[in-house]
Each structure stands twice: as C-alpha cells, then as structure tokens.
Coordinates of C-alpha atoms in Angstrom, one line a residue:
M210 CA -5.8 9.7 -37.3
K211 CA -5.9 9.9 -33.8
N212 CA -3.2 10.2 -31.5
Y213 CA -2.4 8.6 -27.8
V214 CA 0.4 9.0 -25.5
I215 CA 1.3 7.3 -22.3
G216 CA 2.1 8.4 -18.9
L217 CA 3.9 6.4 -16.3
D218 CA 3.8 7.0 -12.9
Y219 CA 5.6 5.6 -10.3
G220 CA 4.8 6.0 -6.5
S221 CA 6.2 4.6 -3.1
D222 CA 4.3 1.6 -3.6
S223 CA 3.0 0.6 -7.1
V224 CA 3.6 2.0 -10.7
R225 CA 0.6 2.7 -12.7
A226 CA 0.4 3.6 -16.4
V227 CA -2.2 5.3 -18.1
L228 CA -2.6 5.4 -22.6
I229 CA -4.7 8.9 -22.9
D230 CA -6.6 10.1 -25.8
T231 CA -4.4 13.4 -26.9
E232 CA -7.6 15.0 -28.6
N233 CA -9.7 15.0 -24.7
G234 CA -7.7 13.5 -22.1
Q235 CA -9.7 10.6 -22.1
E236 CA -8.1 7.1 -20.5
L237 CA -8.8 4.1 -22.9
A238 CA -7.0 1.9 -20.7
S239 CA -4.9 1.8 -17.3
D240 CA -2.9 -0.8 -15.0
V241 CA -1.3 -0.8 -11.9
C242 CA 1.8 -2.9 -10.4
H243 CA 2.8 -3.3 -7.2
Y244 CA 6.4 -3.8 -6.2
K245 CA 7.1 -7.1 -4.9
R246 CA 10.2 -6.6 -3.3
W247 CA 9.4 -3.5 -1.5
G248 CA 5.9 -5.6 -0.3
N249 CA 7.9 -7.8 1.5
K250 CA 9.8 -5.2 2.9
E251 CA 13.1 -6.0 1.4
Y252 CA 16.2 -3.7 1.7
C253 CA 14.2 -1.4 4.3
N254 CA 14.8 -0.9 8.3
A255 CA 12.4 1.2 9.4
S256 CA 14.2 1.7 13.2
I257 CA 16.6 3.5 11.4
N258 CA 14.4 5.1 8.6
Q259 CA 16.1 2.9 6.0
F260 CA 14.0 2.2 2.7
R261 CA 15.3 1.2 -0.3
Q262 CA 13.6 -0.3 -3.4
H263 CA 15.1 -2.5 -5.7
P264 CA 15.6 -1.6 -9.5
L265 CA 14.1 -4.9 -10.7
D266 CA 10.5 -3.7 -9.1
H267 CA 10.5 -0.6 -11.1
I268 CA 11.7 -2.7 -14.4
E269 CA 9.6 -5.1 -14.1
G270 CA 6.9 -2.5 -13.1
L271 CA 7.3 -0.8 -16.2
E272 CA 7.1 -3.8 -18.6
S273 CA 4.2 -5.2 -16.7
T274 CA 1.6 -2.0 -16.8
I275 CA 3.1 -0.8 -19.9
K276 CA 2.3 -3.8 -22.3
A277 CA -1.3 -4.0 -20.5
V278 CA -2.6 -0.7 -21.2
V279 CA -1.4 -1.1 -25.3
A280 CA -3.1 -4.8 -25.5
A281 CA -6.3 -3.1 -23.5
S282 CA -6.3 0.0 -25.7
K283 CA -6.0 -2.0 -29.3
V284 CA -4.2 1.2 -30.3
A285 CA -2.1 0.7 -33.0
P286 CA 1.5 1.1 -32.1
S287 CA 2.2 3.9 -34.4
Q288 CA -0.7 5.8 -32.9
I289 CA 1.5 5.9 -29.5
K290 CA 3.4 9.2 -30.2
S291 CA 5.1 9.5 -27.0
I292 CA 6.3 8.4 -23.2
C293 CA 6.6 10.5 -20.0
I294 CA 7.7 9.1 -16.8
D295 CA 7.1 10.7 -13.1
T296 CA 8.2 9.3 -10.1
T297 CA 9.0 9.9 -6.4
G298 CA 12.3 12.1 -5.6
S299 CA 14.4 12.6 -4.3
S300 CA 14.8 9.2 -5.0
P301 CA 18.5 8.8 -6.3
I302 CA 20.4 5.1 -7.1
P303 CA 24.0 4.6 -8.3
V304 CA 24.9 3.1 -11.7
T305 CA 27.8 2.5 -13.7
A306 CA 29.6 3.7 -16.7
D307 CA 26.7 2.8 -19.1
G308 CA 24.2 3.3 -16.9
T309 CA 23.4 0.0 -15.7
P310 CA 22.0 0.2 -11.9
L311 CA 24.8 -1.0 -9.4
A312 CA 22.1 -3.5 -7.7
L313 CA 22.0 -5.6 -11.2
T314 CA 25.3 -6.3 -11.1
K315 CA 27.4 -8.9 -9.6
G316 CA 28.5 -8.6 -6.0
F317 CA 25.8 -6.1 -5.4
E318 CA 22.5 -7.7 -5.9
H319 CA 21.4 -7.9 -2.3
N320 CA 23.4 -4.4 -0.9
P321 CA 21.0 -2.0 0.0
N322 CA 23.7 0.6 -0.6
A323 CA 23.4 -0.3 -4.0
M324 CA 19.3 0.2 -4.2
M325 CA 17.1 3.3 -5.3
V326 CA 17.4 5.8 -1.9
L327 CA 13.5 6.3 -1.5
W328 CA 12.2 9.6 -1.1
K329 CA 11.4 8.8 2.6
D330 CA 14.5 7.5 3.5
H331 CA 16.3 9.7 6.3
T332 CA 19.4 7.7 7.3
A333 CA 21.4 11.2 5.9
I334 CA 20.1 13.4 8.3
N335 CA 23.8 13.9 9.7
E336 CA 24.9 14.6 6.2
A337 CA 22.2 17.3 5.7
N338 CA 23.3 19.3 8.6
E339 CA 26.8 19.3 7.3
I340 CA 25.3 20.9 3.9
N341 CA 23.4 23.4 5.9
E342 CA 26.2 24.3 7.9
L343 CA 28.7 24.7 5.2
A344 CA 26.4 26.8 2.6
V345 CA 26.4 29.1 5.1
T346 CA 30.2 29.7 6.8
W347 CA 32.4 28.7 3.8
G348 CA 32.5 32.1 2.4
G349 CA 30.7 31.6 -1.1
E350 CA 27.3 31.7 -2.6
D351 CA 24.7 29.9 -0.5
F352 CA 23.9 26.7 -2.5
T353 CA 20.6 26.0 -0.6
K354 CA 18.9 29.8 -1.0
Y355 CA 16.5 28.4 -3.9
E356 CA 15.8 25.6 -1.9
G357 CA 14.3 27.0 1.0
G358 CA 17.0 28.0 2.6
I359 CA 17.8 24.6 4.5
Y360 CA 18.6 21.2 2.9
S361 CA 17.3 17.9 3.5
S362 CA 18.0 14.3 4.4
E363 CA 15.2 13.2 1.9
W364 CA 17.3 14.9 -1.0
F365 CA 20.1 14.3 -3.3
W366 CA 23.5 14.9 -2.2
A367 CA 22.8 13.9 1.7
K368 CA 21.8 10.6 0.6
I369 CA 24.7 10.3 -1.8
L370 CA 27.2 11.3 1.2
H371 CA 25.7 8.9 3.6
V372 CA 26.0 5.6 1.1
A373 CA 29.6 6.8 0.0
R374 CA 30.5 7.1 3.5
E375 CA 28.9 3.7 4.9
D376 CA 29.8 1.3 1.7
E377 CA 33.3 2.0 -0.1
A378 CA 32.3 -0.6 -2.4
V379 CA 29.2 1.0 -3.5
K380 CA 31.2 4.0 -3.5
N381 CA 33.8 2.7 -5.9
A382 CA 32.0 0.7 -7.8
A383 CA 29.4 4.0 -8.9
H384 CA 30.6 5.7 -11.6
T385 CA 27.6 8.4 -11.4
W386 CA 24.6 8.8 -9.4
M387 CA 20.8 9.3 -11.3
E388 CA 17.6 9.9 -10.0
H389 CA 14.8 8.1 -10.6
C390 CA 12.7 9.8 -12.8
D391 CA 15.9 9.9 -15.0
L392 CA 17.5 6.4 -15.0
M393 CA 13.9 5.1 -16.2
T394 CA 13.8 7.3 -18.7
Y395 CA 17.4 6.9 -19.5
L396 CA 16.8 2.7 -19.7
L397 CA 14.2 3.4 -22.5
I398 CA 15.9 5.9 -25.0
D399 CA 18.1 5.1 -27.9
N400 CA 20.8 7.4 -27.2
K401 CA 23.4 6.1 -24.4
D402 CA 25.7 8.7 -23.8
L403 CA 25.0 9.5 -20.2
K404 CA 26.4 12.9 -20.9
S405 CA 24.6 14.1 -23.3
F406 CA 21.4 12.6 -21.9
K407 CA 18.7 15.5 -20.7
R408 CA 18.5 15.0 -16.8
S409 CA 15.0 16.4 -15.3
R410 CA 14.8 20.1 -14.4
C411 CA 12.4 19.4 -12.2
A412 CA 14.6 16.8 -9.9
A413 CA 17.8 18.5 -10.3
G414 CA 16.6 21.9 -9.1
H415 CA 14.2 21.3 -6.1
K416 CA 17.0 18.2 -4.9
A417 CA 20.4 18.9 -6.2
M418 CA 20.8 22.7 -5.7
W419 CA 21.1 22.6 -9.7
H420 CA 20.4 26.8 -10.4
E421 CA 21.2 28.8 -13.6
D422 CA 22.4 31.8 -11.1
W423 CA 25.6 29.3 -10.7
N424 CA 25.2 27.9 -13.8
G425 CA 24.3 24.2 -12.9
L426 CA 25.1 22.3 -9.6
P427 CA 27.5 23.6 -6.6
P428 CA 30.8 23.7 -8.2
V429 CA 33.7 21.6 -7.4
E430 CA 35.4 24.2 -4.5
F431 CA 31.9 23.8 -2.6
L432 CA 31.5 20.0 -2.7
E433 CA 35.3 19.3 -2.2
K434 CA 34.9 20.9 1.4
L435 CA 32.0 18.5 2.3
D436 CA 33.8 15.2 0.7
P437 CA 36.3 15.0 -2.1
Y438 CA 34.2 11.9 -3.1
L439 CA 31.6 15.0 -4.1
A440 CA 33.9 16.8 -6.1
T441 CA 35.2 13.9 -7.9
L442 CA 31.0 12.9 -8.7
R443 CA 30.3 16.4 -10.0
G444 CA 32.6 15.7 -13.1
N445 CA 30.2 12.5 -13.9
L446 CA 26.8 14.1 -13.9
Y447 CA 25.6 17.0 -15.9
D448 CA 25.4 20.8 -16.3
Q449 CA 22.2 21.4 -18.0
T450 CA 18.6 20.2 -17.4
Y451 CA 15.7 20.0 -19.4
T452 CA 12.0 20.4 -18.5
S453 CA 9.7 17.9 -19.6
D454 CA 8.0 19.0 -22.8
V455 CA 11.2 18.1 -24.0
V456 CA 12.4 14.9 -26.1
A457 CA 15.1 13.1 -24.0
G458 CA 15.1 10.6 -27.7
N459 CA 13.5 7.9 -29.2
L460 CA 12.4 4.6 -28.0
N461 CA 15.2 2.1 -28.3
Q462 CA 14.4 -1.2 -30.2
E463 CA 15.0 -3.6 -27.4
W464 CA 12.0 -2.1 -25.0
A465 CA 10.2 -1.1 -28.1
T466 CA 10.0 -5.1 -28.6
K467 CA 9.5 -5.9 -25.3
L468 CA 6.6 -3.2 -24.9
G469 CA 5.1 -3.3 -28.6
L470 CA 5.7 -0.3 -29.9
S471 CA 7.5 1.4 -32.5
T472 CA 10.9 2.9 -32.4
D473 CA 8.9 6.3 -33.8
T474 CA 7.5 6.8 -30.0
L475 CA 9.2 9.4 -28.6
I476 CA 10.6 9.8 -24.9
A477 CA 9.6 12.9 -23.0
V478 CA 12.1 14.6 -20.1
G479 CA 11.0 12.7 -16.7
T480 CA 9.9 14.5 -13.9
F481 CA 8.8 14.3 -9.8
D482 CA 4.8 12.9 -9.8
A483 CA 3.5 15.8 -7.8
H484 CA 4.7 18.3 -10.1
S485 CA 2.6 16.6 -13.0
G486 CA 0.4 15.8 -11.0
A487 CA -0.8 19.2 -10.2
V488 CA -0.4 19.5 -14.6
G489 CA -2.8 16.5 -14.5
A490 CA -5.4 18.8 -12.1
K491 CA -4.8 22.2 -14.6
I492 CA -2.9 23.9 -12.1
D493 CA -2.8 27.9 -12.6
E494 CA -1.6 31.2 -11.0
Y495 CA -2.3 31.4 -7.4
A496 CA -3.9 27.9 -7.0
L497 CA -2.5 25.6 -4.3
V498 CA -2.3 21.8 -5.6
R499 CA -2.0 19.5 -2.6
V500 CA -1.1 15.9 -3.5
M501 CA -2.2 13.8 -1.0
G502 CA -0.9 10.1 -0.3
T503 CA 1.4 8.6 2.6
S504 CA 2.8 12.1 2.4
T505 CA 2.2 15.2 0.6
C506 CA 3.4 17.7 -2.1
D507 CA 2.2 21.0 -2.5
I508 CA 2.9 22.8 -5.6
I509 CA 2.4 26.3 -6.7
V510 CA 3.3 27.9 -10.4
S511 CA 4.0 31.7 -10.3
A512 CA 5.2 34.4 -12.7
K513 CA 8.5 35.2 -13.3
E514 CA 8.3 38.8 -12.4
V515 CA 5.6 37.9 -9.1
V516 CA 9.0 35.6 -7.6
G517 CA 11.9 37.3 -9.2
T518 CA 14.4 36.5 -7.2
K519 CA 12.9 36.5 -4.0
N520 CA 13.8 33.3 -2.0
V521 CA 10.7 31.8 -0.3
K522 CA 12.5 30.7 2.8
G523 CA 11.5 26.7 3.9
I524 CA 10.4 25.2 1.2
C525 CA 11.6 22.3 -1.1
G526 CA 12.6 24.8 -3.8
Q527 CA 11.4 27.3 -6.6
V528 CA 12.7 26.2 -9.8
D529 CA 12.1 27.8 -13.5
G530 CA 10.0 25.6 -15.5
S531 CA 10.0 22.6 -12.9
V532 CA 5.9 22.5 -13.6
I533 CA 5.3 24.5 -16.4
P534 CA 7.9 26.0 -18.4
G535 CA 7.9 29.8 -18.4
Y536 CA 6.7 29.6 -14.6
I537 CA 8.6 29.6 -11.4
G538 CA 7.4 26.1 -9.9
L539 CA 7.3 26.3 -6.1
E540 CA 7.2 23.1 -3.7
A541 CA 6.6 22.4 -0.2
G542 CA 5.1 19.2 1.8
Q543 CA 4.6 17.0 4.9
S544 CA 6.5 14.2 5.2
A545 CA 3.7 12.2 6.8
F546 CA 0.2 12.4 5.7
G547 CA -1.4 9.4 4.9
D548 CA 1.3 7.7 6.5
V549 CA 0.2 9.2 10.0
L550 CA -3.1 7.3 9.6
A551 CA -1.3 4.2 8.4
W552 CA 0.8 4.1 11.4
F553 CA -2.4 4.6 13.6
K554 CA -3.7 1.6 12.1
D555 CA -1.2 -0.4 12.2
T556 CA -0.4 0.0 15.9
L557 CA -4.1 -0.6 16.8
S558 CA -4.0 -3.9 14.4
W559 CA -0.8 -5.2 16.9
P560 CA -3.9 -7.4 19.0
L561 CA -5.4 -8.8 15.6
D562 CA -2.2 -9.6 14.1
N563 CA -0.5 -11.4 17.1
L564 CA -3.4 -12.7 18.8
V565 CA -6.6 -13.0 16.9
Y566 CA -5.4 -13.9 13.7
T567 CA -2.9 -16.5 14.6
S568 CA -5.3 -17.8 17.3
T569 CA -5.7 -21.6 16.9
L570 CA -9.8 -21.5 17.8
L571 CA -10.4 -20.3 14.3
S572 CA -10.2 -22.0 10.9
A573 CA -8.4 -21.0 8.3
E574 CA -11.5 -19.6 6.3
Q575 CA -12.8 -17.7 9.5
K576 CA -9.5 -16.1 9.7
T577 CA -9.7 -15.0 6.2
Q578 CA -13.2 -13.7 6.1
L579 CA -12.7 -11.9 9.7
K580 CA -9.6 -9.8 8.3
A581 CA -11.4 -9.0 5.0
E582 CA -14.1 -7.8 7.1
V583 CA -11.7 -5.9 9.3
E584 CA -9.6 -4.4 6.6
S585 CA -13.2 -2.9 4.8
N586 CA -14.1 -1.2 8.3
F587 CA -11.3 -0.5 9.9
I588 CA -11.1 3.0 8.7
K589 CA -14.2 3.4 8.0
T590 CA -15.8 2.9 11.5
L591 CA -13.2 5.2 13.2
T592 CA -14.0 8.1 10.8
Q593 CA -17.7 7.4 11.4
Q594 CA -16.8 7.7 15.4
A595 CA -14.2 10.7 15.0
E596 CA -16.4 12.6 12.8
A597 CA -19.3 12.2 15.8
I598 CA -17.1 13.9 18.8
P599 CA -17.7 17.5 18.8
L600 CA -15.1 20.2 18.6
S601 CA -14.0 21.1 22.4
K602 CA -10.7 21.5 23.9
S603 CA -10.6 18.0 25.0
I604 CA -9.5 16.4 21.8
P605 CA -6.0 15.3 22.2
T606 CA -3.1 17.2 20.5
A607 CA -0.9 16.1 18.0
L608 CA 1.6 16.4 15.6
D609 CA 2.1 15.2 12.5
W610 CA 5.4 14.5 12.2
V611 CA 6.2 10.9 12.5
N612 CA 8.3 10.8 9.5
G613 CA 10.4 14.0 10.5
R614 CA 8.9 17.6 9.3
R615 CA 9.5 18.7 5.7
T616 CA 8.2 22.0 5.3
P617 CA 8.3 24.7 6.6
D618 CA 11.6 24.6 7.7
A619 CA 13.0 20.9 6.7
N620 CA 14.1 19.2 10.0
Q621 CA 13.4 15.1 9.9
G622 CA 15.0 14.8 13.5
L623 CA 11.5 15.7 14.5
K624 CA 9.4 13.4 16.1
S625 CA 5.8 13.1 16.8
A626 CA 4.0 13.9 19.9
I627 CA 0.5 13.7 21.5
S628 CA -0.8 15.7 24.3
N629 CA -3.8 16.3 26.5
I630 CA -4.5 12.3 27.0
S631 CA -7.1 11.3 29.6
L632 CA -9.3 8.2 30.5
G633 CA -12.0 9.5 28.6
T634 CA -9.7 9.3 25.5
K635 CA -10.7 6.5 23.3
A636 CA -9.5 5.2 19.8
P637 CA -11.8 7.7 18.1
H638 CA -10.2 10.6 19.7
L639 CA -6.7 9.6 18.9
F640 CA -7.8 9.5 15.1
K641 CA -9.2 12.8 15.4
A642 CA -6.4 14.4 16.9
L643 CA -4.2 12.9 14.3
I644 CA -6.4 14.0 11.3
N645 CA -6.3 17.6 12.9
S646 CA -2.6 17.1 12.9
I647 CA -2.2 16.9 9.6
C648 CA -4.5 19.3 8.4
F649 CA -3.0 21.7 10.6
G650 CA 0.9 20.8 9.1
S651 CA -0.9 21.5 6.0
K652 CA -2.1 25.0 7.6
K653 CA 1.4 25.9 8.7
I654 CA 2.5 25.3 4.8
V655 CA 0.0 27.7 3.7
D656 CA 0.9 30.2 6.0
R657 CA 4.3 30.3 5.4
F658 CA 3.5 30.8 1.3
E659 CA 1.8 33.6 2.2
E660 CA 4.0 35.2 4.9
E661 CA 6.2 35.3 2.2
G662 CA 4.0 37.0 -0.4
V663 CA 3.2 33.9 -2.6
R664 CA -0.5 34.4 -3.4
I665 CA -3.5 31.3 -2.8
D666 CA -6.8 32.1 -3.8
S667 CA -7.7 28.5 -4.2
V668 CA -7.0 24.7 -3.0
I669 CA -6.7 21.7 -5.2
G670 CA -6.8 18.2 -3.6
I671 CA -5.3 15.2 -5.4
G672 CA -4.3 11.7 -4.8
G673 CA -6.2 8.6 -2.8
V674 CA -6.9 10.9 -0.1
A675 CA -8.5 13.8 -1.4
R676 CA -11.0 11.2 -3.0
K677 CA -11.4 8.7 -0.6
S678 CA -11.9 10.8 2.4
P679 CA -14.8 13.3 2.6
F680 CA -14.0 13.8 6.5
I681 CA -10.4 14.6 6.0
M682 CA -11.2 17.0 3.1
Q683 CA -13.8 19.1 5.1
T684 CA -11.5 19.6 8.3
L685 CA -8.8 20.5 6.0
A686 CA -11.5 23.3 4.0
N687 CA -11.9 24.9 7.7
V688 CA -8.8 24.5 9.2
L689 CA -7.1 26.4 5.6
N690 CA -10.9 28.3 5.9
K691 CA -10.5 28.0 1.8
P692 CA -12.6 25.9 -0.3
I693 CA -10.9 23.2 -1.9
K694 CA -11.8 21.0 -5.2
V695 CA -11.2 17.6 -5.5
A696 CA -9.8 16.5 -8.8
A697 CA -11.6 13.5 -10.6
S698 CA -9.1 11.9 -11.9
D699 CA -7.2 8.4 -10.3
Q700 CA -4.2 9.1 -12.1
A701 CA -3.8 12.6 -11.7
P702 CA -0.1 12.2 -11.8
A703 CA 0.4 9.6 -14.6
L704 CA -2.1 12.3 -16.4
G705 CA 0.4 14.9 -16.1
A706 CA 2.9 13.0 -17.3
A707 CA 0.9 12.6 -20.0
I708 CA 0.0 15.9 -21.2
Y709 CA 4.0 16.5 -20.8
A710 CA 4.2 13.7 -23.6
A711 CA 2.0 15.2 -25.8
V712 CA 3.8 18.3 -25.5
A713 CA 7.1 16.9 -26.1
A714 CA 5.5 15.4 -29.5
G715 CA 4.3 18.5 -30.5
I716 CA 0.4 18.1 -30.5
Y717 CA 0.4 20.8 -28.3
P718 CA 2.4 23.9 -28.5
N719 CA 2.7 24.0 -24.6
V720 CA 1.7 22.9 -21.0
I721 CA -1.0 25.0 -20.4
E722 CA -3.0 24.7 -23.5
A723 CA -2.4 20.7 -23.6
S724 CA -3.4 20.6 -19.7
K725 CA -6.6 22.7 -21.1
K726 CA -7.3 20.1 -23.3
M727 CA -6.4 16.7 -21.5
G728 CA -6.2 18.1 -17.6
S729 CA -8.7 16.4 -15.2
D730 CA -12.3 17.6 -14.2
F731 CA -13.5 18.1 -10.4
E732 CA -15.5 15.8 -8.8
S733 CA -16.6 17.3 -5.7
E734 CA -15.5 21.1 -3.5
Y735 CA -15.4 21.7 0.3
F736 CA -16.4 24.7 1.5
P737 CA -15.1 25.9 4.8
E738 CA -17.9 25.9 7.9
S739 CA -18.2 29.2 9.3
D740 CA -19.3 27.6 12.6
K741 CA -16.4 25.6 13.0
I742 CA -13.3 27.7 12.1
E743 CA -13.3 29.3 15.6
A744 CA -13.0 26.1 17.2
Y745 CA -10.3 24.8 14.6
Q746 CA -8.2 28.2 15.4
E747 CA -8.6 27.0 19.1
L748 CA -7.2 23.8 18.1
M749 CA -4.8 25.0 16.2
D750 CA -3.1 27.2 18.5
S751 CA -2.5 24.3 20.8
Y752 CA -0.7 22.5 18.0
S753 CA 1.4 25.3 17.4
E754 CA 2.4 25.1 21.4
L755 CA 3.1 21.7 21.6
A756 CA 5.1 22.1 18.2
L757 CA 7.3 24.9 19.9
F758 CA 8.0 22.9 23.0
I759 CA 8.7 19.4 21.1
E760 CA 11.1 21.6 18.8
S761 CA 12.7 23.1 21.7
I762 CA 13.3 19.9 23.5
T763 CA 14.6 17.9 19.8
K764 CA 18.5 18.1 20.1

C-alpha cells in the first residue's frame, strides 16, 4: 500500500495544501484558498505599517484546502500518514489558557491587537530598539548574538511588547502567545496541554532568542528589565523546542471528522515557510536557497563544525536543526522583493483606478474587459521595455527598502529612495532601476555571508518571482555573478512541509534522504553574462553610495 502525506503552506495572502506520494514526491492534488478578510484589507493600516490577520482566515483555509486535496486525490484516509504545517513568521498571536485565539473570544472579534501580527508588521520598531539596547548594556549574556546581533521589529518579543503596551485589554486577556505555525499545529492535535505542546525550534530559535546555550528563552532577569509583563509571560511559554521531523501529536477527532481523515494521521511539529521551501528545493551544504515572493528569505545550512560557535553578524539567526536536523540553519532576507514591484504597479495604476475605471464614458462591460487586458499586459510590457534599455549610468538608482531592511543589519526604520532621475526617465527606466535594487539588495546579503566565512557555491531560486520572471532571474545571476537554478515546483514550501511529514511518520529515516527522493526537480538555470558583469558592478556601486547616504540621514 502506498503512503501519502500533506504539506500545508501559509503564505501572506493565501494557504495552499498539497497531497504528495512519499515514494517519489509526485503531487496528486493541490488547492489554494485566499484569505477573505485579508483581501478586504481588514485590521490593517499600511500608513503605520500595521498588518494583522484574523485567525478565521487561516482556520477556514485549512479546512477548505485539505478537504479539497483529499477529495480530489481519492486516496483512502488510512493511507494519509501525516501532515506538516509551515507558515510565515514571526507572526505571533495571543491565545487563552486553552489555546483559543483571542480574536475568537467575546469582545475581541474585531480588535486588531487580538489578531495575528503578520511578519511584515513593523509597528514595534521602538520596542525592537529597546531590546537591542538592553542586550548590550544589561551586563549579562547578549541574547541577540545568534540572531545576527540585531533584534528586529518583525520578531516575536518586540511585537508582543508593542501590543501589550498599546492594549491593556489584550494584555490582560492573553494567557500566552503562539507563533502561527505552532497555533495551527496545536489546533489539529489531540494533546491540548499547552505546557507540554511541542513548539517549533525554527520559530523559537530564529525569532524568539531561544538557544541551547542559555537553556531556552531569555531568562526572567533579562525580560523583567524590558517590561514586567514579559517576565510574567515567560512562565506561560516554553523551554524545550522541537524540529519538524518530530511528531507533535495525532489528528484529533473533531478535525479528523471535518477533514475526512483518520485520528491515526500524525501531525508534525510546525515550521516556517522559507525553511520548508529550502527542503523542498533539495538544499545542500554551500547552496543558498532564495525564497522569492513578496519578500525574500535566504536559507543556508552548514555543518556544525564549520560554523561552530561563530556568530554571523547581521542575519536573521543561526539555529541547530531549523532546516535540517543535525545542521545549523542560517537565515537572511529582504523585507520587500516582489512588494517593491507591486508598490510601483499600484502607484502607476492610480489614474486607471481613479479616472479610467470610474469613467461614465465606458460601459461596465468595457471597464471589465479593459481592466483584464491591462492586468494581463502591465508587468509584461514594462518588463519588455525595461529589458531593452541599455545598461548605462543614465539608469536611475533605487533602494529596495520600501518596507525597511531585514538583512544585512536589520533596520525597519529605513526608507527607500530613488536618485539620478531626469526628464528622460520614463516608467520602464524606473522599473529597471527597481529590479536592479532588489538584485543589489540580494548581493548585499550574499556578500555578508561570504565576508563572515559562510561559503556559497550555488544559488537556488524558488517562489513565484523565480518561476515567472526570466528578466529578474537573469539580472540576479549577473549581479551575484553566480549561476542560479530554479526549482520546478510551484509549491516548494508545501512540498518541504510534506517531506518533514514523511520523516515524522517514519517513512524516511531523515530529512536529507526524504528530500532526495521527494524534493523538486529544477526547470531552468541562469548563468552570468560576462559582458554585463562590469556594468552591473558600476550600478551596484551607485546603489551602495545611495544606501550609505540614506542611512546616514535616517534618524
């Protein structure tokens, strides 16, 4: 009898499930559910970088997608051995003593502070600054040292502290907080004891300053100096963490009935999307996996004897087992990648949205047809014209910091800038400059790893941008001066989650073996164009100069 597993991948805009044959990694069925409330921009305020999501979006998406893949595959429930969930992060949410999301309790149904604080929410910049200052002045261990030496407003403690200070009601009602990947795993399992629940090593190590050196999370003595609330909360959190090849529990009866599955189905410990995506793309030593979507996450694994106790500066953490158990997982990334281009598209679309599509000169049918045509050709036409512009110093220089900077050296207070604009600058010039900027930001990350002694021999691209934009991928290969392979799977993070599930179920002995059998093939490869490398280096120098200037004037 064949064995099957399910990988569930929560992205920023939607959740997708895949049902995978463990023998060869073949995808039998997949399904996607977009978040309804998020799509309506509920609980968000982009002007202050507030991005919150209602847990019902995620719960409804879980039920919808898993039921769909089970039905479509026609696989018997007894053959579906396990499920693993990956999510964005750090995306913490307040919960009650029985693990119920606070937003599902009376009085908090529409309170943004009771929602999940999405990874790209930057309302906690001041709190992150406090953590960074205290870490180096309090007289004890620097608990940020395995997280690049700089704690980010995108991460666990800063977000919780910000919400607690802003909303007394949420602070008092929340028994504890859970990362998104932990919450969804907890929802499915039969063991409802929060204290013994197996929390994600990946989430805790990269975002919550958890480390074996100090036996878990930062101690009460440190947290108390930040805020007494955090010291109290510490007792309602956890000490131990687990890698995603470990079983968190069995599927409980309620969800087995909802999903049409068996309570014999195992649920693996949760993880983050970028790390599971790297597994889905067959990550190996000395390979940098770039998960390229709205933002990027850059993942590397290294043998313990290579990294040792060395602290790699300015990245998003180095954690034993966060990607492959037995190896150190290192994470970096850009706070905006595809989002840079989405911002530009939205800006250019203003006259269409406010003048053309509202015009009384056009019928409703004409507006619908026109909008569909524009959507189909917008980025494609910009790309064609930008690609045709020769490389020269007349191209504007842009920074990719429209959502702050994640790495190297987190600073979410930074803003983007564009220089070298003239009367000859048109939309395709700006588009080319923005594409250059996201590639130059990528180069800064690669340079930092290599400066810190982390060897990179190859680059693997996964995600929508990697598969859909040859122009961006070729530009990236030229800027990095390295070949880039693109994973063929549309759903590499979900596939990686399925690989973890297969190991947790005992179908494979370890993640490496499972990844070799089940991981994605590669559909294309981009090589540096030798005649363009020097020109890109000159443009990169302009990017570096502008970056230094903007950073020097940012308070």
